PDB file of N, CA and C in Angstrom:
ATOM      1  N   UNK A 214     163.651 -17.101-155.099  1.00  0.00           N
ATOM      2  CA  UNK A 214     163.867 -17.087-153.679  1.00  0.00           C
ATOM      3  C   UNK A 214     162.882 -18.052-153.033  1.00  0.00           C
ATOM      4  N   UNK A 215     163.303 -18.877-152.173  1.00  0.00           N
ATOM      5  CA  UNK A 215     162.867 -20.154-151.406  1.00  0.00           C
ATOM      6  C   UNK A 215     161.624 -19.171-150.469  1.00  0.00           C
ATOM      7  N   UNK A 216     160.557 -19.257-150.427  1.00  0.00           N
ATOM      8  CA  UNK A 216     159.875 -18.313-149.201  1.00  0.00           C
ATOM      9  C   UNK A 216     159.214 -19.250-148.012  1.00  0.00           C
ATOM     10  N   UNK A 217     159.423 -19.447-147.003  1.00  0.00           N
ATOM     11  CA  UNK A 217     158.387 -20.760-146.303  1.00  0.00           C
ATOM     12  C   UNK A 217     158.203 -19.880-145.101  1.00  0.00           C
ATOM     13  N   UNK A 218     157.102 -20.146-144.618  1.00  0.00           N
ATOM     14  CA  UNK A 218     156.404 -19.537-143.675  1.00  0.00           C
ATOM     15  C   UNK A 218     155.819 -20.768-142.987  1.00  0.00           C
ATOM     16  N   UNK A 219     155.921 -21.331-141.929  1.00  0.00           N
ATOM     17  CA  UNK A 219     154.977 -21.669-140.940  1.00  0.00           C
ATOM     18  C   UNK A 219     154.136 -21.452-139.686  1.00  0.00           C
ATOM     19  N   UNK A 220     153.287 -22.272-140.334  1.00  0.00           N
ATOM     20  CA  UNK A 220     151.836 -21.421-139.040  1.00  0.00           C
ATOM     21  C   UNK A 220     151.473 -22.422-138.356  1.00  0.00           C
ATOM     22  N   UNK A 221     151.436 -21.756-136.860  1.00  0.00           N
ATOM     23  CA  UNK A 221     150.917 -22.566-136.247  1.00  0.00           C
ATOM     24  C   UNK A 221     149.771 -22.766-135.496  1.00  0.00           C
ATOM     25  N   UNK A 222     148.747 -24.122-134.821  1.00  0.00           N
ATOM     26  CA  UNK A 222     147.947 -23.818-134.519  1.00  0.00           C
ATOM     27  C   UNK A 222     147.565 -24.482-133.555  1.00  0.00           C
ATOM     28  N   UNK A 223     146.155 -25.247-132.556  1.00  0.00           N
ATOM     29  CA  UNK A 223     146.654 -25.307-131.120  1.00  0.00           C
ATOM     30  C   UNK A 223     146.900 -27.054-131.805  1.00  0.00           C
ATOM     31  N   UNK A 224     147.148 -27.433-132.656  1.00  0.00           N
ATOM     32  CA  UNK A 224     147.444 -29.136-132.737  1.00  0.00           C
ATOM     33  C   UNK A 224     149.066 -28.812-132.992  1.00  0.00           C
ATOM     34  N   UNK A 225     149.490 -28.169-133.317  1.00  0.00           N
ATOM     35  CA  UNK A 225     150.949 -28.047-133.620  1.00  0.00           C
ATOM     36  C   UNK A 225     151.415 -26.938-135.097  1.00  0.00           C
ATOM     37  N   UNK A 226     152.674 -27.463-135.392  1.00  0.00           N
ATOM     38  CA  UNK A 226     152.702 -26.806-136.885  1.00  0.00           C
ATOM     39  C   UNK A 226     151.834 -27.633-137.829  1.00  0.00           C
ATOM     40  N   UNK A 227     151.208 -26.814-138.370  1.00  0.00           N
ATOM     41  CA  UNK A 227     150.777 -27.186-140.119  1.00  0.00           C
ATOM     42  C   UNK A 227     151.624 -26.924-140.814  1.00  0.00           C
ATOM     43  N   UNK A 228     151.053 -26.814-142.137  1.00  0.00           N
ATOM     44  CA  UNK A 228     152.103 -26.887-143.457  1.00  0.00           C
ATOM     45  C   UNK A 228     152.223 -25.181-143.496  1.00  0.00           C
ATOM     46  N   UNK A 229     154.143 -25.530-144.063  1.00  0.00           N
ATOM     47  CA  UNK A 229     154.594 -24.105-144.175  1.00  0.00           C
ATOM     48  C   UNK A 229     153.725 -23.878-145.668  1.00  0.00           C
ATOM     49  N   UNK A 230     153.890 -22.589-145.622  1.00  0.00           N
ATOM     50  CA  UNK A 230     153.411 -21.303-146.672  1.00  0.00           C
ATOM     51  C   UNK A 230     154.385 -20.642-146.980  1.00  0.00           C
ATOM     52  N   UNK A 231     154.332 -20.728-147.931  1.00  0.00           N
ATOM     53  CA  UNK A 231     155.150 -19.407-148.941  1.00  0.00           C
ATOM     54  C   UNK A 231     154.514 -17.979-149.466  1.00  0.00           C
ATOM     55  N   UNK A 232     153.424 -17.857-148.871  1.00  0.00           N
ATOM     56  CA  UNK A 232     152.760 -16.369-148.903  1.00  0.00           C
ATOM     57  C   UNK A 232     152.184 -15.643-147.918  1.00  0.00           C
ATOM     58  N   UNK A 233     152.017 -14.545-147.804  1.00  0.00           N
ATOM     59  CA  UNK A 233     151.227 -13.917-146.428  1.00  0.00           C
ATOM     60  C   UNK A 233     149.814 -14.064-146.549  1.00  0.00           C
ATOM     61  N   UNK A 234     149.610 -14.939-145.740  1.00  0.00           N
ATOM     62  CA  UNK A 234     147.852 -15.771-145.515  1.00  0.00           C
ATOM     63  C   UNK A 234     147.146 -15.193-144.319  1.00  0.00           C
ATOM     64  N   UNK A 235     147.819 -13.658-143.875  1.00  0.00           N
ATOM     65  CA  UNK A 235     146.691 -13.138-142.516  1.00  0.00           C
ATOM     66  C   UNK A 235     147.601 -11.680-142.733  1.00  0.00           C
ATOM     67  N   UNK A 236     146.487 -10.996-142.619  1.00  0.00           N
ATOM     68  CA  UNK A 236     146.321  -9.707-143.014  1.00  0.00           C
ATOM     69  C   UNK A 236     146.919  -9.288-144.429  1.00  0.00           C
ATOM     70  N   UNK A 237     146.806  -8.162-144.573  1.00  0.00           N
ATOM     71  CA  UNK A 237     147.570  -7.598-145.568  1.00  0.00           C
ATOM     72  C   UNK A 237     148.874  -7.583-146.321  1.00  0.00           C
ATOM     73  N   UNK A 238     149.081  -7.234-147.440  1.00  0.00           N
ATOM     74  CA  UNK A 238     150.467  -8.008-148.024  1.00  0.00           C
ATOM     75  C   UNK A 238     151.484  -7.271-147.733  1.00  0.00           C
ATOM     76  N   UNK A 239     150.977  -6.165-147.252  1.00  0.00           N
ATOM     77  CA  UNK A 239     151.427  -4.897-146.834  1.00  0.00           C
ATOM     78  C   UNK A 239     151.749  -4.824-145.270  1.00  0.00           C
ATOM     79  N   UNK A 240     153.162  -3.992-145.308  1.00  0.00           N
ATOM     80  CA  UNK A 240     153.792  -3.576-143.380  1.00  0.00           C
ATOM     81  C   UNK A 240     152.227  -2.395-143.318  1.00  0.00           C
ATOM     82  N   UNK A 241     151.244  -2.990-141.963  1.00  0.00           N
ATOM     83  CA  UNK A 241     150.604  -1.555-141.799  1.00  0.00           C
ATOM     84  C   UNK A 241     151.207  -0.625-141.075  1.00  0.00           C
ATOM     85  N   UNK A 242     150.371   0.381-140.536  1.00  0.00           N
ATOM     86  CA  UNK A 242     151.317   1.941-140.106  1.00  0.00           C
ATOM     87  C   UNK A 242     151.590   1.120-138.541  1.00  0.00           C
ATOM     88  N   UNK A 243     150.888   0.428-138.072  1.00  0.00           N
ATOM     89  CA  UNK A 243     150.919   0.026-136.630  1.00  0.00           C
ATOM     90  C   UNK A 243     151.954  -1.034-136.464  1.00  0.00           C
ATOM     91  N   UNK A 244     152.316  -1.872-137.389  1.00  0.00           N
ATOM     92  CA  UNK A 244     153.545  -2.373-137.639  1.00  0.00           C
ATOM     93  C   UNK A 244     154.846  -1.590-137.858  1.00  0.00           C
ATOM     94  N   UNK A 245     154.674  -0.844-138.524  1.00  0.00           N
ATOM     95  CA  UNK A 245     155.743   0.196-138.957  1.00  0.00           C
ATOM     96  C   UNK A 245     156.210   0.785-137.405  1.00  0.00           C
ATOM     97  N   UNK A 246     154.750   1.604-136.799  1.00  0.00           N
ATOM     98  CA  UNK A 246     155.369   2.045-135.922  1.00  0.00           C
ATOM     99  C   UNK A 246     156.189   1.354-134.296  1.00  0.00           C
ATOM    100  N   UNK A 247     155.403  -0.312-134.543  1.00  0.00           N
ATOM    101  CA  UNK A 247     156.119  -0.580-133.623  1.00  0.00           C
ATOM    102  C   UNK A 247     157.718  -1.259-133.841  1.00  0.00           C
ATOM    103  N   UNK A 248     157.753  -1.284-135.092  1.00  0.00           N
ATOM    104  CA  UNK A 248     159.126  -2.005-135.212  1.00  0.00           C
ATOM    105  C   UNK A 248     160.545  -0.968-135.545  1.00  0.00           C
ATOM    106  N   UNK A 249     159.694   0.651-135.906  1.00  0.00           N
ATOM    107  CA  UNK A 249     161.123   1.621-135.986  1.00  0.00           C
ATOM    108  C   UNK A 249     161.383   2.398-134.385  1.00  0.00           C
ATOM    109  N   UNK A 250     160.180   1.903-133.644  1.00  0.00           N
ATOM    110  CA  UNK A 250     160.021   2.259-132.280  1.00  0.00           C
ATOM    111  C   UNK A 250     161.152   1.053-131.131  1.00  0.00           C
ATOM    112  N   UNK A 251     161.154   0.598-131.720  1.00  0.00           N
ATOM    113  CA  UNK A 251     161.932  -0.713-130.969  1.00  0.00           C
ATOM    114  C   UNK A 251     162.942  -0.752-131.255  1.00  0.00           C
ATOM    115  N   UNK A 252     163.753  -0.643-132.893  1.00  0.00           N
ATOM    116  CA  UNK A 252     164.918  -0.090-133.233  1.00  0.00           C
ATOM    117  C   UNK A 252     165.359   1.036-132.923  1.00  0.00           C
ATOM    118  N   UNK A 253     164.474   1.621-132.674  1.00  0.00           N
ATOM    119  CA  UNK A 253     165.406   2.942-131.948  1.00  0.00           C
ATOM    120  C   UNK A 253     165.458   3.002-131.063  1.00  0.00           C
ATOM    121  N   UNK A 254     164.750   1.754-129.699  1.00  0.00           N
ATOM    122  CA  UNK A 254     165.308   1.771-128.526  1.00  0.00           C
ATOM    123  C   UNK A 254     166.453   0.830-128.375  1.00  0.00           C
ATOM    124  N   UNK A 255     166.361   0.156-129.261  1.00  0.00           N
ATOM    125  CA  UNK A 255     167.987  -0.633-129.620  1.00  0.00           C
ATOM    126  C   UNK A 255     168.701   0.196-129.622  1.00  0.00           C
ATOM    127  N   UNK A 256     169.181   1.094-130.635  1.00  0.00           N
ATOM    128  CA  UNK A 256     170.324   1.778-131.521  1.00  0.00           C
ATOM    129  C   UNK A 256     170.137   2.881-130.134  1.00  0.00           C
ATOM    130  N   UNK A 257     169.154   3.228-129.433  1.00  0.00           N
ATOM    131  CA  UNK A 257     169.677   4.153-128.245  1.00  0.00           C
ATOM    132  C   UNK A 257     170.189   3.329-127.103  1.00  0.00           C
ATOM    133  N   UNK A 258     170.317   2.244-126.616  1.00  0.00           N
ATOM    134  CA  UNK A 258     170.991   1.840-126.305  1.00  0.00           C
ATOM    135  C   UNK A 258     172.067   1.001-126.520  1.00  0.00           C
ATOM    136  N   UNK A 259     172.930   1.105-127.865  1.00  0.00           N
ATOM    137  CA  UNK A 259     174.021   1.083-127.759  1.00  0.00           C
ATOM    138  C   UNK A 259     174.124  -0.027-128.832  1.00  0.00           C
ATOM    139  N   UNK A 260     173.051  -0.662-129.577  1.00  0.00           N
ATOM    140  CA  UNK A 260     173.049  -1.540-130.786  1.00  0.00           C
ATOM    141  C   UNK A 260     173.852  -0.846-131.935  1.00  0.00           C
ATOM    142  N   UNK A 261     174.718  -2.053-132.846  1.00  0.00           N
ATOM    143  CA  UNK A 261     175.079  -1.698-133.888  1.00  0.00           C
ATOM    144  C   UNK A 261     174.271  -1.017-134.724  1.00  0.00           C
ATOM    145  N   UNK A 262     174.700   0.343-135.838  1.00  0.00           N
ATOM    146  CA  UNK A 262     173.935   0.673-136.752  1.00  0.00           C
ATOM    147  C   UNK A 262     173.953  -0.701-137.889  1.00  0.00           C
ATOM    148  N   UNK A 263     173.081  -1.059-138.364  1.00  0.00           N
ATOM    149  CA  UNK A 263     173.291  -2.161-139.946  1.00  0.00           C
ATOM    150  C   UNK A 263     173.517  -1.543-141.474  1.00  0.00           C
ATOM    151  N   UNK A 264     173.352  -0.104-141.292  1.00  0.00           N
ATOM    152  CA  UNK A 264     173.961   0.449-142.495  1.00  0.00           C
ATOM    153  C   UNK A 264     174.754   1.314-142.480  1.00  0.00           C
ATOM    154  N   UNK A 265     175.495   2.009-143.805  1.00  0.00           N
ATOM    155  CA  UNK A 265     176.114   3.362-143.286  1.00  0.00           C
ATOM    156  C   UNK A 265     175.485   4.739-143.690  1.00  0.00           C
ATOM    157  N   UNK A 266     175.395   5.190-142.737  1.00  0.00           N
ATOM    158  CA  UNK A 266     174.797   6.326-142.679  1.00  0.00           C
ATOM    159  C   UNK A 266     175.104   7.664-143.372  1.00  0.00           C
ATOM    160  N   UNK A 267     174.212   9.028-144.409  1.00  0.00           N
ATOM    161  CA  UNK A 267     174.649   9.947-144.823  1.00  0.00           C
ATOM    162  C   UNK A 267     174.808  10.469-142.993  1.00  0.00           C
ATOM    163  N   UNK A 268     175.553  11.623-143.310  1.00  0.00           N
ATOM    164  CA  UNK A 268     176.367  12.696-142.449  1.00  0.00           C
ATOM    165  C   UNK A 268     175.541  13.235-141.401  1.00  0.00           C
ATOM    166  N   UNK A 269     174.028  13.240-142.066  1.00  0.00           N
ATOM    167  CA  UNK A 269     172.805  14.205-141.888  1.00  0.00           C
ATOM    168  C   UNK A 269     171.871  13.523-140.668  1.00  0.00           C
ATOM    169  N   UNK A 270     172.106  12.199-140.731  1.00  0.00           N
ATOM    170  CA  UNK A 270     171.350  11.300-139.980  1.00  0.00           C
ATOM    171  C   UNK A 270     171.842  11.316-138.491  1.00  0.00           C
ATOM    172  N   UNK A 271     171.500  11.771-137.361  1.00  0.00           N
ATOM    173  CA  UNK A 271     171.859  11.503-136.431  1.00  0.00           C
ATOM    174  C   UNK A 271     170.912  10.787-135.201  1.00  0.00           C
ATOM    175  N   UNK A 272     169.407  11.149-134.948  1.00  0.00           N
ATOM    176  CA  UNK A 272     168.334  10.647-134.348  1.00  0.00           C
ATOM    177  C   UNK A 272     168.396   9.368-134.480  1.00  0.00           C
ATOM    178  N   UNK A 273     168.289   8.511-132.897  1.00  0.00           N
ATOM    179  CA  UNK A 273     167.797   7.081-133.401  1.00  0.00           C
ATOM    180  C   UNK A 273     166.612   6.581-134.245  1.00  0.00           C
ATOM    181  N   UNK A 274     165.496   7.862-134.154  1.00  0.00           N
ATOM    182  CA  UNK A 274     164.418   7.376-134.845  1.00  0.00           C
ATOM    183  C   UNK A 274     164.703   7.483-136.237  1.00  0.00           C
ATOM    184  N   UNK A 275     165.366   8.419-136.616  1.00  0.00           N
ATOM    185  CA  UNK A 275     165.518   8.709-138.114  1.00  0.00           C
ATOM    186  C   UNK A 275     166.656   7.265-138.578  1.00  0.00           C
ATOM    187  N   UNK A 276     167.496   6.979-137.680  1.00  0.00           N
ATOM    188  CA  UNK A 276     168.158   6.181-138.164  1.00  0.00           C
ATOM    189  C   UNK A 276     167.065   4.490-138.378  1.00  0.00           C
ATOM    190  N   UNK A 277     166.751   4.706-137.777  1.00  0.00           N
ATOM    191  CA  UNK A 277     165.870   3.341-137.984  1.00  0.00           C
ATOM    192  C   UNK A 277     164.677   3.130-139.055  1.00  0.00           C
ATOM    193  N   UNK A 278     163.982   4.297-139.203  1.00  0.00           N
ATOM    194  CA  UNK A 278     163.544   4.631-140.226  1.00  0.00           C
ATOM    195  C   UNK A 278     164.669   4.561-141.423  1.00  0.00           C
ATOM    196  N   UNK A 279     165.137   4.856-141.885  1.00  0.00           N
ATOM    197  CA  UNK A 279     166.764   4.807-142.897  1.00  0.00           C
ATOM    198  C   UNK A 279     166.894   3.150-142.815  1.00  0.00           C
ATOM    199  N   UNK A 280     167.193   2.722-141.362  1.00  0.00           N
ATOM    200  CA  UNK A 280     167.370   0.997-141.792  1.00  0.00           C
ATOM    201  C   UNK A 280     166.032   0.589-142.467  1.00  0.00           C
ATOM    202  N   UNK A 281     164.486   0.218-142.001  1.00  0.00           N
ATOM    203  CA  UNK A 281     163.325  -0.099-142.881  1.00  0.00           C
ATOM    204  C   UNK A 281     163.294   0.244-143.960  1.00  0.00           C
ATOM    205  N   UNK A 282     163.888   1.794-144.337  1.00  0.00           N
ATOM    206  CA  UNK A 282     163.834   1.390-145.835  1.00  0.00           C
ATOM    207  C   UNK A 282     164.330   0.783-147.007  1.00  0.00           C
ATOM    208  N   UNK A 283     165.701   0.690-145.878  1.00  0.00           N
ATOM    209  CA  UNK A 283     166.839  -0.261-146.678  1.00  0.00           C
ATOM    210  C   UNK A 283     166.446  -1.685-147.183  1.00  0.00           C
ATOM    211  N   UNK A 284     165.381  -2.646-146.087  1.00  0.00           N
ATOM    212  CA  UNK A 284     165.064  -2.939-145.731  1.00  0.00           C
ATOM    213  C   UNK A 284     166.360  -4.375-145.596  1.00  0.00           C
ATOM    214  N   UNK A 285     167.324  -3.645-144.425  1.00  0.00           N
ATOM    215  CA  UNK A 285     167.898  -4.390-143.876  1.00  0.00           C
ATOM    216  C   UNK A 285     167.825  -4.965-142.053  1.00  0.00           C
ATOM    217  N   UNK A 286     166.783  -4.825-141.808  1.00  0.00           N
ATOM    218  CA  UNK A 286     166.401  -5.012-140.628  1.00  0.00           C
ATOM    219  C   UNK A 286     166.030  -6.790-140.500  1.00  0.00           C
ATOM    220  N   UNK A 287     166.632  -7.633-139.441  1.00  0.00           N
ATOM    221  CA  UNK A 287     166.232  -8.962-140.462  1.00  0.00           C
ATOM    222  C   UNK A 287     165.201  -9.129-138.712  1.00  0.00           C
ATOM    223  N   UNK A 288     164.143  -8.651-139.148  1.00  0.00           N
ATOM    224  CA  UNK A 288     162.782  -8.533-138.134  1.00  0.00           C
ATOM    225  C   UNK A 288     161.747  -9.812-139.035  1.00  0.00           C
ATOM    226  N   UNK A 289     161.118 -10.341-138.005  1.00  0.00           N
ATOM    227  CA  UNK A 289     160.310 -10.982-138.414  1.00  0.00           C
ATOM    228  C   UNK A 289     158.555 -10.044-137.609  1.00  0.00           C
ATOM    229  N   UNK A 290     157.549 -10.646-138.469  1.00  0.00           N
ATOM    230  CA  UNK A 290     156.383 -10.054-138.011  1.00  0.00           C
ATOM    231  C   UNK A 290     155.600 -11.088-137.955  1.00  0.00           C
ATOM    232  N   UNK A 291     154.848 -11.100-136.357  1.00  0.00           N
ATOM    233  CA  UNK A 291     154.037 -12.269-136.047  1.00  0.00           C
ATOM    234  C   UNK A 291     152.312 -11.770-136.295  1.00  0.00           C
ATOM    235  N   UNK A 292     151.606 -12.054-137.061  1.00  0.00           N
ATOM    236  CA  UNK A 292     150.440 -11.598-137.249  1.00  0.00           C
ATOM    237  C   UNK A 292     149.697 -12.890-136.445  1.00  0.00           C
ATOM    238  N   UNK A 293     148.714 -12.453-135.699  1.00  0.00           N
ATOM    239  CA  UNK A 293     147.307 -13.286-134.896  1.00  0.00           C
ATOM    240  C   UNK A 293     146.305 -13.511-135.513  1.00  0.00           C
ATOM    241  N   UNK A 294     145.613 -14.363-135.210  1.00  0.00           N
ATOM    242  CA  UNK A 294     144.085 -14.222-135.326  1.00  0.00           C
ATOM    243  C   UNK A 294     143.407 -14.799-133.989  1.00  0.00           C
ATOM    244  N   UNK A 295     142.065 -14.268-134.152  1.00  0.00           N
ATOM    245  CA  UNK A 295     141.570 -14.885-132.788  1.00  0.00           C
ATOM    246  C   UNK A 295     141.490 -15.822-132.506  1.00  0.00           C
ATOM    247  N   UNK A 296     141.356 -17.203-133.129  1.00  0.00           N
ATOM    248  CA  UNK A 296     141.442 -18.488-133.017  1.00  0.00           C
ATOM    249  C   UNK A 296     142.918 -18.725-132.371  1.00  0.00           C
ATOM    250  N   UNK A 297     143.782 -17.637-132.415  1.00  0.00           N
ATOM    251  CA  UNK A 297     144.807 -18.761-131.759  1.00  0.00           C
ATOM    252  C   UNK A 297     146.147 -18.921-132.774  1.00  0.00           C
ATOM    253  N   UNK A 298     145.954 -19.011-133.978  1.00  0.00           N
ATOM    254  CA  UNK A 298     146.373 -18.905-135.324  1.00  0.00           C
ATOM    255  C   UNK A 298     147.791 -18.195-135.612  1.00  0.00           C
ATOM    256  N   UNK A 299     148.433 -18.134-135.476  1.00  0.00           N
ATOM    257  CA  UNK A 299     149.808 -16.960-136.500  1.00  0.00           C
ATOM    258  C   UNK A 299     150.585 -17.273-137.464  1.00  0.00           C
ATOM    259  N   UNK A 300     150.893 -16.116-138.030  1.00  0.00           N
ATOM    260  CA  UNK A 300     151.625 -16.948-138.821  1.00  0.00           C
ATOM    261  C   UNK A 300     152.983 -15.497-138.867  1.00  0.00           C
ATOM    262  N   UNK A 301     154.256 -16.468-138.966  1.00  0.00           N
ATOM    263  CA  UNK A 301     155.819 -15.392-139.099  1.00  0.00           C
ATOM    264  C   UNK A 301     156.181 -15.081-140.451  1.00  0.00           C
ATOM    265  N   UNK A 302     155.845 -13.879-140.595  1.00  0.00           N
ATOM    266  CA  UNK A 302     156.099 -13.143-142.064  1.00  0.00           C
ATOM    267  C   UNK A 302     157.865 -12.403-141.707  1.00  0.00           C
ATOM    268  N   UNK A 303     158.921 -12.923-142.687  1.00  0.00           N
ATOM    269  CA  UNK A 303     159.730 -11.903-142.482  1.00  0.00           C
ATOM    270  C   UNK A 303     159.526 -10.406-143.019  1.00  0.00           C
ATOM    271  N   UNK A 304     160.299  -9.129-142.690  1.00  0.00           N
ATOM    272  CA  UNK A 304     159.881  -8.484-142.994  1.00  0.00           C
ATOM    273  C   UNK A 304     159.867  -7.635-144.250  1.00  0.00           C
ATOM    274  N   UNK A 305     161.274  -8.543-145.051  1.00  0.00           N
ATOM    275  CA  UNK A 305     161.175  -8.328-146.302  1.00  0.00           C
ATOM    276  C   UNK A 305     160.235  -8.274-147.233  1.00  0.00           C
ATOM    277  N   UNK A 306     159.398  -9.334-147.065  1.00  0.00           N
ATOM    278  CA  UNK A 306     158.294  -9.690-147.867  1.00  0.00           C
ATOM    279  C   UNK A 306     157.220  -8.558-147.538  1.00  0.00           C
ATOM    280  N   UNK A 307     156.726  -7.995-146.613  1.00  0.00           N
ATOM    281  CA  UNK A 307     156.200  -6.681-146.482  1.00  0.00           C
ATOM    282  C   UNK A 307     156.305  -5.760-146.985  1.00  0.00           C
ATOM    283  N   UNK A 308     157.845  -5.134-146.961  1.00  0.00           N
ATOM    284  CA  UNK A 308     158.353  -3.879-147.896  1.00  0.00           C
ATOM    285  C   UNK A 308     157.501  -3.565-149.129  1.00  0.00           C
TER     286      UNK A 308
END
């Protein structure tokens, strides 16, 4: 799988990356919680579900939780640094 990541900085883009080069390789809990928090204000207002759902699932939060683990959510995650710095991790590569 092709992975490219570019980061940018205050001269422009630099060279893409193919690995996560700011923070952890890992979705943290504060990521987690803001991105099944946002899908479920999607899917409560009226967004397509992206998977199909067991019977049991009805909560937007639970449903969105259910999409992350699928991990069919095609979210990207912008990590900072103080300099100014980010870089766009999709969120596959987290999982």
């Amino acid at each position: 799988m092709n992975r490219t990541v570019v980061e940018k900085s205050e001269e422009g883009f630099s060279k893409p990356s193919g690995k996560v080069s700011i923070g952890p390789p890992r979705l943290t809990k504060y990521e987690r919680a803001r991105i099944v928090g946002a899908r479920a204000l999607q899917i409560s207002m009226g967004a397509p579900i992206l998977v199909k759902l067991p019977e049991n699932i009805k909560d937007p939060v639970e449903i969105a939780l259910y999409e992350l683990e699928k991990g069919v959510l095609p979210i990207t995650v912008r990590r900072r640094l103080p300099d100014g710095t980010y870089q766009d991790i999709p969120l596959k590569w987290l999982l």
